[in-house]
Tab-separated table of C-alpha atoms and ligand atoms in Angstrom:
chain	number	residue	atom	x	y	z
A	1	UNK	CA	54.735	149.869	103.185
A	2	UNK	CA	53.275	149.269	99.427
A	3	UNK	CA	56.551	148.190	97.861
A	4	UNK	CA	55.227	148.826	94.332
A	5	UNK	CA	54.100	151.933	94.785
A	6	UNK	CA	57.242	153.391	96.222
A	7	UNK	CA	59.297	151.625	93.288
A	8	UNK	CA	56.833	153.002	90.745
A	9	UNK	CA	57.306	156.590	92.145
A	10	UNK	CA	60.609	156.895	92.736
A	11	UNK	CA	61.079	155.600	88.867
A	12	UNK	CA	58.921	158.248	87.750
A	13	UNK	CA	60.194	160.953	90.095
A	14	UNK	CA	64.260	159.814	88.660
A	15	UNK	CA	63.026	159.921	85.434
A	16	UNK	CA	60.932	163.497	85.702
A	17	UNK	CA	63.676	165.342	87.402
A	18	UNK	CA	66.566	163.590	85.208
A	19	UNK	CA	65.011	164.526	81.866
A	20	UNK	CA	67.176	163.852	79.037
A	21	UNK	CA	70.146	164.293	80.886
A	22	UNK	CA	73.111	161.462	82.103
A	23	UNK	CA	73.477	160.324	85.546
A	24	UNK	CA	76.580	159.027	87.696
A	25	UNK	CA	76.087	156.893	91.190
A	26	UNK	CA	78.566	155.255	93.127
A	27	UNK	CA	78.049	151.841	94.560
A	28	UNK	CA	79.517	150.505	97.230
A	29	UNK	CA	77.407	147.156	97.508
A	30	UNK	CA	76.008	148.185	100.578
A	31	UNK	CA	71.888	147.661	100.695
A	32	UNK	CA	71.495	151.650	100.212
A	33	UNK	CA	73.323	151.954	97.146
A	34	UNK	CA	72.700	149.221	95.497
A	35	UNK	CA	69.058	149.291	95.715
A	36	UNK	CA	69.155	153.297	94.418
A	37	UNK	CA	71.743	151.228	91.734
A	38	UNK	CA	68.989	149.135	90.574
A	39	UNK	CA	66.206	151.665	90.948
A	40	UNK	CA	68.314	153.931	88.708
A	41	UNK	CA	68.930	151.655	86.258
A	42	UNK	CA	65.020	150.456	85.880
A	43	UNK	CA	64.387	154.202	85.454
A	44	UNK	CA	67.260	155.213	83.114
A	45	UNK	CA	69.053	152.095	81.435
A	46	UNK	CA	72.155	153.338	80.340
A	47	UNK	CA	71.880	156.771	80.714
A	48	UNK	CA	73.033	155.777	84.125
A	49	UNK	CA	76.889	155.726	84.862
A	50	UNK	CA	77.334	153.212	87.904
A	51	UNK	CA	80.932	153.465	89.536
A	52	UNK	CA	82.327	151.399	92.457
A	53	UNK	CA	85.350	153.816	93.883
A	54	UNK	CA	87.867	151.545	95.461
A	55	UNK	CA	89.375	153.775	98.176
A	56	UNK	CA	91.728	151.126	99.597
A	57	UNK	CA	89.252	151.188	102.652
A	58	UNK	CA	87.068	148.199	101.278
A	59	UNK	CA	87.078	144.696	103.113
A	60	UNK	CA	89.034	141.876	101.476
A	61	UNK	CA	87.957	141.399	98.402
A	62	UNK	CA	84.895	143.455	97.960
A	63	UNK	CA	85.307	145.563	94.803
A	64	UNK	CA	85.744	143.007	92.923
A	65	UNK	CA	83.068	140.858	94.665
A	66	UNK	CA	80.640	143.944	93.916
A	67	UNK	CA	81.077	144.259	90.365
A	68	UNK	CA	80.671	140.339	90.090
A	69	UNK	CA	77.373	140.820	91.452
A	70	UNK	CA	75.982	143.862	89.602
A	71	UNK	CA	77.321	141.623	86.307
A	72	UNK	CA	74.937	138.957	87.279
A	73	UNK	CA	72.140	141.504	87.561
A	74	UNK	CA	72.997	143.241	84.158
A	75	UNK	CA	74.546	146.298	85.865
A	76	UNK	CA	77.681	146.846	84.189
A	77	UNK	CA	80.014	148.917	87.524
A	78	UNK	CA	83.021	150.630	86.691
A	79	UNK	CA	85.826	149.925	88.864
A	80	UNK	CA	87.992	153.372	89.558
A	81	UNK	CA	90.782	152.676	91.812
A	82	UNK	CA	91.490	155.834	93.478
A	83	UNK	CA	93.205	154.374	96.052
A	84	UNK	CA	96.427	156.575	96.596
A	85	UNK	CA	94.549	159.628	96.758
A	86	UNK	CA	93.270	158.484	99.814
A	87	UNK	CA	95.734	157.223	101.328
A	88	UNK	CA	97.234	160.871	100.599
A	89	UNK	CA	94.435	162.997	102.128
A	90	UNK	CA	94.028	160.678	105.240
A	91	UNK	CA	98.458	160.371	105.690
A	92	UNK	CA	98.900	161.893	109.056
A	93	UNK	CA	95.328	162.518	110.294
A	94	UNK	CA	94.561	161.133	113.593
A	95	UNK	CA	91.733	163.578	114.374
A	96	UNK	CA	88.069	161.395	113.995
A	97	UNK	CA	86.087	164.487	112.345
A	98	UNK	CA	88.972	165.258	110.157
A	99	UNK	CA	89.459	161.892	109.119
A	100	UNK	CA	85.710	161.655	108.064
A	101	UNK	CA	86.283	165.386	105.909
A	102	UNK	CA	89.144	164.117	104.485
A	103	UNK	CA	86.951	160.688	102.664
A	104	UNK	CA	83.965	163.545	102.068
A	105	UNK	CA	86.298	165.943	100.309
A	106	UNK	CA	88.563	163.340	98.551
A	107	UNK	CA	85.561	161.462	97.654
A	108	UNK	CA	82.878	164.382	96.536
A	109	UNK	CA	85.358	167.279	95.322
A	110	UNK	CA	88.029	165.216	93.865
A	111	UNK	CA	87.191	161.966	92.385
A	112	UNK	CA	83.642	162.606	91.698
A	113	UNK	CA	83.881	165.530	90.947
A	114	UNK	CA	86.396	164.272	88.090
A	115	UNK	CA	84.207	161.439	86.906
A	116	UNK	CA	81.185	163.612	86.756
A	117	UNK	CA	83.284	165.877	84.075
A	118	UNK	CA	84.616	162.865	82.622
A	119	UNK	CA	80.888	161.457	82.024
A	120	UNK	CA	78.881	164.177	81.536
A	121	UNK	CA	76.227	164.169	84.187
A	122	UNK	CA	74.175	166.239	85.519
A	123	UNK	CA	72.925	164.263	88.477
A	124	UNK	CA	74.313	161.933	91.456
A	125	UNK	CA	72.012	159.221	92.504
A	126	UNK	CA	72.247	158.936	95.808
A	127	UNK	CA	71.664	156.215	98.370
A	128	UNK	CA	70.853	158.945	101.477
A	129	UNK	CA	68.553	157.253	104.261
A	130	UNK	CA	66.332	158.668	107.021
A	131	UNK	CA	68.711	157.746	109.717
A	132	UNK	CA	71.513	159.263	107.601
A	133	UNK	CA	69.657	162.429	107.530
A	134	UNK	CA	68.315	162.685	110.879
A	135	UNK	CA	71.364	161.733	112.860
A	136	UNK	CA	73.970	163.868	110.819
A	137	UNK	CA	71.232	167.021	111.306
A	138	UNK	CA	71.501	165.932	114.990
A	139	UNK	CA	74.894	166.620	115.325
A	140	UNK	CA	75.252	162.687	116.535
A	141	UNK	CA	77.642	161.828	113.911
A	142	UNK	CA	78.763	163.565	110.188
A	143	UNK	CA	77.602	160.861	107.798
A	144	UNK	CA	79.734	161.399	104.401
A	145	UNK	CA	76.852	160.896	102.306
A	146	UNK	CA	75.003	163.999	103.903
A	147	UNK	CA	75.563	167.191	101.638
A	148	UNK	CA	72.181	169.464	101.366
A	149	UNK	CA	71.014	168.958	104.869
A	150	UNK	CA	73.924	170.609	106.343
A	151	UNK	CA	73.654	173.042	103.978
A	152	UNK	CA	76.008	172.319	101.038
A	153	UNK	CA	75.050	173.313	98.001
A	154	UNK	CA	76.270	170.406	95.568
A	155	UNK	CA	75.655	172.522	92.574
A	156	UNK	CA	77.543	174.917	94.217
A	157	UNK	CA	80.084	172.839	95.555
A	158	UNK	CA	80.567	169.473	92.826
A	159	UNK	CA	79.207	171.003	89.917
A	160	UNK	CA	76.196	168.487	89.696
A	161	UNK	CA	72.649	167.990	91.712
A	162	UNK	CA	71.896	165.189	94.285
A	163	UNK	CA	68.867	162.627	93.806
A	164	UNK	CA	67.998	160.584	96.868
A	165	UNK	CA	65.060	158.455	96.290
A	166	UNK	CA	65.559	156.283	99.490
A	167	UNK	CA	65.428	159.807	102.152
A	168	UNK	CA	62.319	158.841	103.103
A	169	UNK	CA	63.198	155.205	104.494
A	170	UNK	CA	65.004	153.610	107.329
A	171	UNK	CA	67.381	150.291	106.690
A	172	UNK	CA	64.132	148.117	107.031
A	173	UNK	CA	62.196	149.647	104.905
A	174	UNK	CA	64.958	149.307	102.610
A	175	UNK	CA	65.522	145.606	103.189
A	176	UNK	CA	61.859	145.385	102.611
A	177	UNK	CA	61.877	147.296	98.939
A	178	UNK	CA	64.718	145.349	98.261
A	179	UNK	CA	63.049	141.690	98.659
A	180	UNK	CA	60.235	142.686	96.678
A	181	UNK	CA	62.908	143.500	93.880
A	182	UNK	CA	64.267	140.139	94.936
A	183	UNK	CA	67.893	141.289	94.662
A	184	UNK	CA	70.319	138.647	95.969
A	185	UNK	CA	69.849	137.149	99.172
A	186	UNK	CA	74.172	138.657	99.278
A	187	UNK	CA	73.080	142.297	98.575
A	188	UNK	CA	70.143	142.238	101.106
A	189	UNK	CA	71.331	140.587	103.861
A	190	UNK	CA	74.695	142.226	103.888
A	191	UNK	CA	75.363	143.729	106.711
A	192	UNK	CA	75.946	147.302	107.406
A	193	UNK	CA	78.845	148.908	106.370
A	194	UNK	CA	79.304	152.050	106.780
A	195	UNK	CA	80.507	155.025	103.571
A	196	UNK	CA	83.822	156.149	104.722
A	197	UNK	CA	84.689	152.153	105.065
A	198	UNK	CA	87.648	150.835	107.333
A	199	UNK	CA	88.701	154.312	108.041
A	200	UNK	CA	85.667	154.261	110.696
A	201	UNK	CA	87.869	151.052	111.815
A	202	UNK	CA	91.045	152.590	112.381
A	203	UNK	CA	91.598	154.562	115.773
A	204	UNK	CA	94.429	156.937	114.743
A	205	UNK	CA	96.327	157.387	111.811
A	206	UNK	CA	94.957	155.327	108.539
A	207	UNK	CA	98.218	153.708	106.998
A	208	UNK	CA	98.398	150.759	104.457
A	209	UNK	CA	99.570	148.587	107.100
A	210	UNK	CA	96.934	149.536	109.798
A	211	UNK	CA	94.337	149.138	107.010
A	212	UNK	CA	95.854	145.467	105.844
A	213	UNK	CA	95.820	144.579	109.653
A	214	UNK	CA	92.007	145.440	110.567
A	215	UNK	CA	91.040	143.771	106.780
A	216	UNK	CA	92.345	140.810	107.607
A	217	UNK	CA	90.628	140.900	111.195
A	218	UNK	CA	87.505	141.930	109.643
A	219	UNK	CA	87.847	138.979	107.676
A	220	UNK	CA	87.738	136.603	110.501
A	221	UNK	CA	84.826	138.433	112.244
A	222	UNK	CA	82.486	138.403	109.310
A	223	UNK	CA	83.349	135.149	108.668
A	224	UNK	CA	82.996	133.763	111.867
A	225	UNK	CA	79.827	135.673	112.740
A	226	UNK	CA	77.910	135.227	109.369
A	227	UNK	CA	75.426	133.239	111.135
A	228	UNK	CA	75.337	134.819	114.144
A	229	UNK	CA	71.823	136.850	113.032
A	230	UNK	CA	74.057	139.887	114.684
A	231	UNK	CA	73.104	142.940	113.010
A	232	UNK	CA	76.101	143.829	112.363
A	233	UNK	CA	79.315	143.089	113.632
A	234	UNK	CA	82.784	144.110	113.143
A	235	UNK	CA	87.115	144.665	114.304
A	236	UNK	CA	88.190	147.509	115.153
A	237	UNK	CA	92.042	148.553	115.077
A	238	UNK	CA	92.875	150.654	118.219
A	239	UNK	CA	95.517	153.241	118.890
A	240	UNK	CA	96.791	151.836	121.666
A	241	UNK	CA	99.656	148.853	122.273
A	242	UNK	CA	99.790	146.327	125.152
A	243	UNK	CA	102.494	144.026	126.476
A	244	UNK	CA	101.975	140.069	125.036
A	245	UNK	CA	103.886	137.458	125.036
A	246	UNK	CA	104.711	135.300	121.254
A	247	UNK	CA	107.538	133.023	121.099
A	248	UNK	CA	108.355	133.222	124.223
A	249	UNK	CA	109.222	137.301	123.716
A	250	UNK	CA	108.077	139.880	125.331
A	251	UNK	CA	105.784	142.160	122.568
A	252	UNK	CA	104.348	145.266	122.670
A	253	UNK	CA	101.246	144.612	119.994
A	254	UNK	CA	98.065	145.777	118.547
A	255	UNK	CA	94.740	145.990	120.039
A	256	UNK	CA	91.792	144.104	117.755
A	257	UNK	CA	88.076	145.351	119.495
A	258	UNK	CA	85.527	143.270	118.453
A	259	UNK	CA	82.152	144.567	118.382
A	260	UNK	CA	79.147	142.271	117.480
A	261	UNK	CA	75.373	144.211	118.167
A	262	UNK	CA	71.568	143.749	117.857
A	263	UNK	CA	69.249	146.295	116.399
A	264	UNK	CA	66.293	147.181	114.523
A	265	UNK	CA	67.755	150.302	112.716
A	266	UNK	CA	71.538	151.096	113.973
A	267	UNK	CA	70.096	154.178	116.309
A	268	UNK	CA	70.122	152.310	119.368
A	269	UNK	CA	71.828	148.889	120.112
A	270	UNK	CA	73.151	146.351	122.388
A	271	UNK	CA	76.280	144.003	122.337
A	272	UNK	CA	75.118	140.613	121.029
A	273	UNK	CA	75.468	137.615	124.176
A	274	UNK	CA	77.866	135.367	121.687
A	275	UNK	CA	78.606	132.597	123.061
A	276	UNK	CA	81.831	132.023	125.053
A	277	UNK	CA	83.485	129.099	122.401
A	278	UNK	CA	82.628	131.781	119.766
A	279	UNK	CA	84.373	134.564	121.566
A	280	UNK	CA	87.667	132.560	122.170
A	281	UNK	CA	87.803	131.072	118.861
A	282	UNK	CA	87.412	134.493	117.054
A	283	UNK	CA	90.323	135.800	119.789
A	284	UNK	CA	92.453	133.115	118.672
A	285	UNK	CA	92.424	133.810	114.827
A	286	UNK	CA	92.834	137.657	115.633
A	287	UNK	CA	95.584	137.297	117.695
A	288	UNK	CA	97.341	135.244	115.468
A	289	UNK	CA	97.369	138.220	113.041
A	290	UNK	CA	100.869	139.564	112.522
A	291	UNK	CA	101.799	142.349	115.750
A	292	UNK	CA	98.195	141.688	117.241
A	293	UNK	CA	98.270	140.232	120.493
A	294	UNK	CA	95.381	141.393	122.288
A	295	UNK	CA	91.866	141.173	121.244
A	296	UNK	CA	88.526	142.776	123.182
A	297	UNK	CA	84.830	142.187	123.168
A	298	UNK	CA	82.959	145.451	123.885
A	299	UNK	CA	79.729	145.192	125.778
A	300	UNK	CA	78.707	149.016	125.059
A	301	UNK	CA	75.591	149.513	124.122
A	302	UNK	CA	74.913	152.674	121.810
A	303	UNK	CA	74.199	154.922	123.293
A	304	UNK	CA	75.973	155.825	124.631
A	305	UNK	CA	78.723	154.232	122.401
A	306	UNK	CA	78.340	154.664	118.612
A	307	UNK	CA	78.640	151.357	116.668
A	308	UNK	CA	81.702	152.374	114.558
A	309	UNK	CA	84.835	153.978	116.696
A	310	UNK	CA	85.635	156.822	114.170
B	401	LIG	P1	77.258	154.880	114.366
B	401	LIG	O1	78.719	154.594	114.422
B	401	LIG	O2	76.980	156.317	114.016
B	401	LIG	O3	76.695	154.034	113.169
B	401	LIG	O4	76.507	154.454	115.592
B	401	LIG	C1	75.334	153.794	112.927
B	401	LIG	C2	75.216	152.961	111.691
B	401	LIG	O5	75.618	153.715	110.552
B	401	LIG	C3	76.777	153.167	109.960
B	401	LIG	N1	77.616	154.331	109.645
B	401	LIG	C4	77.644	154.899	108.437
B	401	LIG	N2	77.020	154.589	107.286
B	401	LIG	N3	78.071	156.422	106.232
B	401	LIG	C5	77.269	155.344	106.175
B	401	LIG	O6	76.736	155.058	105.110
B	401	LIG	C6	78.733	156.814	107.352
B	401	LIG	O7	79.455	157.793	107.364
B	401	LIG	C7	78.494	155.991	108.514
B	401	LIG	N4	78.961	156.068	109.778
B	401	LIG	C8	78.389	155.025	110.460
B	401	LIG	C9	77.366	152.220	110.976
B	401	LIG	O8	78.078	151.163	110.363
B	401	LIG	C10	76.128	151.755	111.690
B	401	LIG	O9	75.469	150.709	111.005
């Protein structure tokens, strides 16, 4: 791919279709958004509103984390907590499909659909992918990001209109754009992570203390597995308990999955071959988590698995 050529055009495609008109995007720090963050913000400046939405669904640490980054760059990001109101809309939900419609609509119709009114704009830049597009259109899985192509009408909808300058690319043609914009070596080689966050994480019912648990075990994955060259790997809290044994008790605990996978572009993949010290060491933090006492390796490879469990 000419990496200057695509940059040049999607600049001058942002800045044709924007006009004089303001902007809003929403970063998460994932390679998607934060390359259509910088894109945006070569082709607009300041006319460009960059938000990072902290659902309570980040990892440990992250919103923060983001911002500090985007600082470094010269990206002012506006922190909006609007954590309660999704803990609210996903209180009670146990249903995988309805848990994903619950972050669209609390995300899209209610808190950006408040900040765009708030700000003005016009436009959302979006960081929409091939993959996101063709798999959502495939009925393999409802991406949150995906609005038009399943025939929403976000005019219609939000009140605002939907840029995507990345629909044409897959992750590694992102990862490729995004070296030759040499953006940090932390926003590029981040792994994965997918929009609606740890609620893809949580089998069942998304409650503070089901979302503190599989944080902290996502914690001690990523950190254990940074150099693993894994595409991406992650913990998964199930719905199910198991008998265990801590302090010499009899427990019924948690159930941590952890799922570690190679891949070119997330549409196929297979369950990394860690090694066996790895395996038992990263079982021995997660079980040492507070009411976790059992914790899995799956071998599934997708498909016909997915990579997330929501
Ligand atoms: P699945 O679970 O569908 O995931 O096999 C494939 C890849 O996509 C990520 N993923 C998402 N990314 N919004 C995103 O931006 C989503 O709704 C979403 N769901 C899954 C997942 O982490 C994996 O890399």
């Amino acid at each position: 791919m000419d990496c200057r050529k695509f940059v040049e055009e999607q600049i001058a495609d942002i800045r044709q279709t924007v006009g004089d008109e303001k902007v809003i995007n929403a970063l998460s720090g994932g390679v998607d958004s934060s390359l259509v963050t910088v894109l945006g913000h070569r082709a607009l400046g300041d006319r460009l509103k960059t938000v990072f939405v902290d659902s309570a669904l980040m990892r440990e640490g992250e919103p923060q984390r983001v911002v500090d980054i985007f600082a470094s760059l010269d990206i002012p990001v506006e922190l909006i907590d609007a954590r309660q109101e999704f803990l609210s809309a996903l209180a009670g939900l146990t249903d995988p499909e309805e848990k994903r419609q619950a972050v669209t609509d609390t995300f899209y119709a209610k808190v950006f659909s408040r900040l765009v009114k708030e700000s003005g704009a016009k436009f959302l830049l979006h960081g929409t992918i091939l993959t996101d597009i063709e798999e959502t259109v495939a009925g393999i899985k409802r991406q949150h990001n995906i609005l038009a192509q399943l025939g929403i009408d976000p005019q219609a909808a939000y009140g605002y209109s939907v840029i995507e300058p990345l629909k044409t690319l897959r992750k590694d043609g992102v990862r490729e754009v995004c070296k030759f914009l040499e953006l940090p070596a932390e926003i590029t080689r981040r792994i994965p992570f997918p929009g609606p966050a740890l609620a893809t994480r949580i089998v069942g019912e998304v409650t503070p203390q089901r979302l503190e648990t599989v944080r902290t075990a996502t914690a001690i994955v990523e950190e254990e597995l940074a150099d693993s060259g894994a595409f991406q790997y992650l913990a998964v809290l199930l719905n199910d308990y198991a008998t265990g044994i801590r302090d010499n008790k009899r427990e019924f605990g948690q159930i941590i999955v952890v799922r570690c996978i190679e891949s070119t572009d997330a549409r196929t993949a297979t369950a990394t071959e860690l090694p066996w010290d790895k395996l038992n060491k990263i079982s021995e933090r997660i079980t040492q988590i507070n009411g976790v006492n059992r914790c899995l390796y799956d071998l599934t490879p997708k498909p016909p698995a997915t990579v997330e469990y929501v």
